[in-house]
Amino acid sequence: GNSVTQMEGPVTLSEEAFLTINCTYTATGYPSLFWYVQYPGEGLQLLLKATKADDKGSNKGFEATYRKETTSFHLEKGSVQVSDSAVYFCALSGGNTGFQKLVFGTGTRLLVSP
Amino acid sequence: SQTIHQWPATLVQPVGSPLSLECTVEGTSNPNLYWYRQAAGRGLQLLFYSVGIGQISSEVPQNLSASRPQDRQFILSSKKLLLSDSGFYLCAWNKGKNIQYFGAGTRLSVL
């Protein structure tokens, strides 16, 4: 079945450091890929998405590129801020999962210190 | 614009007690609705989804049930809570687009 694997957390960085959170997936067909963010005490918000191979999603300084050859969708940011501290979820939909259903990774907690 | 509401925000319930969590969506009609659970230290798991009134699909066998009595209302219930039902419950909706919009969640502690 479809699945998403994320790197274990927490990831601890100092402000202005470079961030990478790895995400790989297994799916049949051509899934859409997403990154969602969950700030403390809140629900999930869509951060960015990509719907086909080589697409790059971007938002708030975060980027992720849909790499079909490596089945990856790694999240990057050049300079993190304290306000980026949150849990980040990689997810996919489509393919065998069905158009409307999301399959999530386990989430990666990011802690940014001043 | 569309909004999604969940309540209550937090809930502490004894083992064996019933549960009712409510989710409503405003500003759209006939949305797809979803219930997810996030257990401590684990990722999000889809529990139920609904594509219309009275239409419920269950993703995993469990102690919970869902109902959709009205177009924009989605209810998660249990007759008798277990300790393992503790977690963070999230409701979500979408329509047409391949993006889901989440509520703020309900943190349930079963003691």
Tab-separated table of C-alpha atoms in Angstrom:
chain	number	residue	atom	x	y	z
A	1	GLY	CA	0.000	0.000	0.000
A	2	ASN	CA	0.908	3.656	-0.083
A	3	SER	CA	3.137	5.016	2.642
A	4	VAL	CA	5.199	8.026	3.640
A	5	THR	CA	8.415	7.887	5.628
A	6	GLN	CA	9.832	10.939	7.399
A	7	MET	CA	13.046	11.445	9.281
A	8	GLU	CA	12.875	11.037	13.014
A	9	GLY	CA	12.811	14.142	15.155
A	10	PRO	CA	13.190	16.325	16.922
A	11	VAL	CA	15.352	18.463	14.702
A	12	THR	CA	17.040	21.156	16.788
A	13	LEU	CA	18.542	24.183	15.037
A	14	SER	CA	19.740	27.645	15.841
A	15	GLU	CA	18.051	30.613	14.249
A	16	GLU	CA	19.224	31.283	10.665
A	17	ALA	CA	20.444	27.700	10.176
A	18	PHE	CA	19.624	25.683	7.053
A	19	LEU	CA	16.824	23.165	7.379
A	20	THR	CA	16.243	19.866	5.620
A	21	ILE	CA	13.519	17.412	6.613
A	22	ASN	CA	13.612	14.235	4.570
A	23	CYS	CA	10.499	12.597	3.189
A	24	THR	CA	10.244	9.567	0.928
A	25	TYR	CA	7.145	7.830	-0.300
A	26	THR	CA	5.858	4.587	-1.761
A	27	ALA	CA	2.882	4.778	-4.075
A	28	THR	CA	1.493	3.388	-7.280
A	29	GLY	CA	0.459	5.785	-9.972
A	30	TYR	CA	1.186	9.493	-9.730
A	31	PRO	CA	0.412	10.864	-6.284
A	32	SER	CA	0.248	14.486	-5.245
A	33	LEU	CA	2.630	15.393	-2.413
A	34	PHE	CA	2.128	17.807	0.460
A	35	TRP	CA	3.795	19.326	3.456
A	36	TYR	CA	1.532	20.300	6.335
A	37	VAL	CA	2.624	22.215	9.454
A	38	GLN	CA	1.166	22.010	12.942
A	39	TYR	CA	1.994	24.860	15.296
A	40	PRO	CA	1.701	24.207	19.044
A	41	GLY	CA	-1.899	23.694	20.121
A	42	GLU	CA	-3.309	24.098	16.625
A	43	GLY	CA	-4.575	21.954	13.779
A	44	LEU	CA	-2.715	21.340	10.542
A	45	GLN	CA	-2.160	23.929	7.859
A	46	LEU	CA	-1.098	23.271	4.307
A	47	LEU	CA	2.443	24.588	3.828
A	48	LEU	CA	3.083	23.626	0.204
A	49	LYS	CA	2.269	21.019	-2.403
A	50	ALA	CA	3.384	19.548	-5.717
A	51	THR	CA	1.195	17.584	-8.074
A	52	LYS	CA	3.609	16.138	-10.632
A	53	ALA	CA	7.218	15.114	-11.077
A	54	ASP	CA	9.789	17.936	-10.945
A	55	ASP	CA	7.239	20.412	-9.568
A	56	LYS	CA	8.594	22.635	-6.818
A	57	GLY	CA	6.220	23.759	-4.090
A	58	SER	CA	7.160	26.846	-2.096
A	59	ASN	CA	5.700	29.007	0.643
A	60	LYS	CA	7.039	31.220	3.480
A	61	GLY	CA	10.633	30.478	2.444
A	62	PHE	CA	10.111	26.713	2.487
A	63	GLU	CA	10.619	24.635	-0.647
A	64	ALA	CA	10.207	21.008	-1.691
A	65	THR	CA	10.746	19.365	-5.088
A	66	TYR	CA	8.803	16.312	-6.276
A	67	ARG	CA	11.514	13.794	-7.258
A	68	LYS	CA	9.953	10.775	-8.896
A	69	GLU	CA	13.274	9.051	-9.568
A	70	THR	CA	14.133	9.014	-5.860
A	71	THR	CA	10.500	9.009	-4.631
A	72	SER	CA	11.316	11.936	-2.375
A	73	PHE	CA	9.844	15.298	-1.366
A	74	HIS	CA	12.369	16.798	1.052
A	75	LEU	CA	11.473	20.047	2.808
A	76	GLU	CA	14.122	22.808	2.884
A	77	LYS	CA	14.490	26.335	4.179
A	78	GLY	CA	17.586	28.463	3.875
A	79	SER	CA	17.295	30.326	7.171
A	80	VAL	CA	14.924	29.175	9.899
A	81	GLN	CA	13.307	31.418	12.498
A	82	VAL	CA	12.124	30.706	16.025
A	83	SER	CA	8.566	31.039	14.718
A	84	ASP	CA	9.150	28.018	12.449
A	85	SER	CA	9.159	25.732	15.500
A	86	ALA	CA	6.367	23.261	14.801
A	87	VAL	CA	5.662	19.716	13.675
A	88	TYR	CA	5.952	19.119	9.934
A	89	PHE	CA	4.028	16.354	8.185
A	90	CYS	CA	4.709	14.974	4.738
A	91	ALA	CA	1.664	13.479	3.013
A	92	LEU	CA	0.463	12.070	-0.287
A	93	SER	CA	-2.824	11.519	-2.045
A	94	GLY	CA	-3.819	9.907	-5.258
A	95	GLY	CA	-2.652	6.697	-6.866
A	96	ASN	CA	-3.984	3.706	-4.989
A	97	THR	CA	-4.797	5.883	-2.008
A	98	GLY	CA	-7.683	7.452	-3.814
A	99	PHE	CA	-8.101	11.030	-4.796
A	100	GLN	CA	-9.478	12.348	-1.551
A	101	LYS	CA	-7.548	10.455	1.076
A	102	LEU	CA	-4.289	11.649	2.543
A	103	VAL	CA	-1.586	9.310	3.829
A	104	PHE	CA	0.647	11.067	6.358
A	105	GLY	CA	4.122	10.470	7.639
A	106	THR	CA	4.694	10.376	11.380
A	107	GLY	CA	5.697	14.026	11.553
A	108	THR	CA	9.000	15.714	12.393
A	109	ARG	CA	9.240	18.183	15.228
A	110	LEU	CA	11.418	21.214	14.563
A	111	LEU	CA	12.793	23.250	17.452
A	112	VAL	CA	14.528	26.534	16.618
A	113	SER	CA	16.408	28.361	19.353
A	114	PRO	CA	17.394	32.059	19.309
B	1	SER	CA	-14.955	32.162	3.017
B	2	GLN	CA	-15.055	28.660	4.412
B	3	THR	CA	-14.363	27.836	8.041
B	4	ILE	CA	-14.284	24.646	10.055
B	5	HIS	CA	-15.113	24.411	13.742
B	6	GLN	CA	-14.400	21.652	16.201
B	7	TRP	CA	-15.448	21.365	19.793
B	8	PRO	CA	-14.646	20.935	22.522
B	9	ALA	CA	-10.986	21.937	22.357
B	10	THR	CA	-10.030	19.675	25.263
B	11	LEU	CA	-11.839	16.860	26.995
B	12	VAL	CA	-11.041	14.612	29.933
B	13	GLN	CA	-13.223	11.546	30.215
B	14	PRO	CA	-13.182	8.428	32.398
B	15	VAL	CA	-12.770	4.977	30.901
B	16	GLY	CA	-16.130	3.525	29.915
B	17	SER	CA	-17.855	6.871	29.421
B	18	PRO	CA	-19.445	7.918	26.095
B	19	LEU	CA	-17.925	10.387	23.667
B	20	SER	CA	-19.285	12.887	21.191
B	21	LEU	CA	-17.047	15.241	19.233
B	22	GLU	CA	-18.580	17.615	16.751
B	23	CYS	CA	-17.250	19.248	13.622
B	24	THR	CA	-19.056	21.735	11.405
B	25	VAL	CA	-18.058	23.450	8.189
B	26	GLU	CA	-19.384	26.815	7.064
B	27	GLY	CA	-19.317	28.529	3.718
B	28	THR	CA	-19.596	25.511	1.434
B	29	SER	CA	-22.031	22.717	0.607
B	30	ASN	CA	-21.581	18.965	0.225
B	31	PRO	CA	-17.949	18.883	1.337
B	32	ASN	CA	-15.985	15.704	1.879
B	33	LEU	CA	-15.401	15.325	5.609
B	34	TYR	CA	-12.694	13.457	7.494
B	35	TRP	CA	-11.795	12.440	11.039
B	36	TYR	CA	-8.131	11.835	11.907
B	37	ARG	CA	-6.448	10.834	15.135
B	38	GLN	CA	-2.960	11.727	16.227
B	39	ALA	CA	-1.866	9.471	19.082
B	40	ALA	CA	1.009	10.535	21.334
B	41	GLY	CA	4.322	10.064	19.546
B	42	ARG	CA	2.661	8.883	16.377
B	43	GLY	CA	1.510	10.343	13.109
B	44	LEU	CA	-1.931	11.089	11.789
B	45	GLN	CA	-4.258	8.245	11.062
B	46	LEU	CA	-7.420	8.562	9.001
B	47	LEU	CA	-10.346	7.135	10.956
B	48	PHE	CA	-13.442	7.969	8.897
B	49	TYR	CA	-14.445	9.913	5.854
B	50	SER	CA	-17.765	10.934	4.359
B	51	VAL	CA	-18.721	12.083	0.871
B	52	GLY	CA	-22.347	12.903	1.731
B	53	ILE	CA	-25.105	12.849	4.330
B	54	GLY	CA	-25.381	9.434	5.945
B	55	GLN	CA	-22.393	8.085	3.974
B	56	ILE	CA	-19.570	6.989	6.254
B	57	SER	CA	-16.466	4.992	5.391
B	58	SER	CA	-14.283	3.540	8.123
B	59	GLU	CA	-10.577	3.154	7.545
B	60	VAL	CA	-9.599	1.161	10.613
B	61	PRO	CA	-11.499	-1.099	13.005
B	62	GLN	CA	-11.858	0.537	16.385
B	63	ASN	CA	-13.987	1.559	19.286
B	64	LEU	CA	-15.284	4.661	17.532
B	65	SER	CA	-18.058	5.490	15.091
B	66	ALA	CA	-18.914	8.488	12.954
B	67	SER	CA	-22.127	10.015	11.691
B	68	ARG	CA	-23.100	12.800	9.319
B	69	PRO	CA	-26.648	13.851	10.189
B	70	GLN	CA	-26.466	17.086	8.194
B	71	ASP	CA	-24.541	18.178	5.133
B	72	ARG	CA	-21.879	20.140	7.014
B	73	GLN	CA	-21.866	18.314	10.334
B	74	PHE	CA	-19.611	15.386	11.201
B	75	ILE	CA	-19.754	13.680	14.580
B	76	LEU	CA	-17.303	11.245	16.148
B	77	SER	CA	-18.727	9.023	18.879
B	78	SER	CA	-18.023	6.185	21.213
B	79	LYS	CA	-20.336	4.286	23.562
B	80	LYS	CA	-17.535	3.330	25.959
B	81	LEU	CA	-14.132	4.977	25.860
B	82	LEU	CA	-10.902	3.020	26.252
B	83	LEU	CA	-7.560	4.310	27.486
B	84	SER	CA	-6.215	3.789	23.976
B	85	ASP	CA	-8.737	6.302	22.619
B	86	SER	CA	-6.679	9.148	24.073
B	87	GLY	CA	-5.197	11.434	21.452
B	88	PHE	CA	-5.635	14.523	19.363
B	89	TYR	CA	-8.623	14.336	17.024
B	90	LEU	CA	-8.708	16.418	13.903
B	91	CYS	CA	-11.586	17.069	11.543
B	92	ALA	CA	-10.907	18.125	7.964
B	93	TRP	CA	-12.828	18.959	4.804
B	94	ASN	CA	-12.232	19.392	1.116
B	95	LYS	CA	-14.226	19.873	-2.045
B	96	GLY	CA	-13.006	19.574	-5.574
B	97	LYS	CA	-9.432	20.500	-4.783
B	98	ASN	CA	-6.790	18.010	-3.721
B	99	ILE	CA	-6.225	19.975	-0.483
B	100	GLN	CA	-7.713	19.323	2.921
B	101	TYR	CA	-8.463	22.038	5.477
B	102	PHE	CA	-8.200	21.136	9.121
B	103	GLY	CA	-9.936	22.250	12.269
B	104	ALA	CA	-8.046	23.207	15.423
B	105	GLY	CA	-8.529	19.762	16.942
B	106	THR	CA	-9.804	18.214	20.175
B	107	ARG	CA	-7.362	16.862	22.714
B	108	LEU	CA	-8.976	13.867	24.437
B	109	SER	CA	-7.560	12.339	27.594
B	110	VAL	CA	-9.143	9.123	28.809
B	111	LEU	CA	-8.302	8.372	32.442
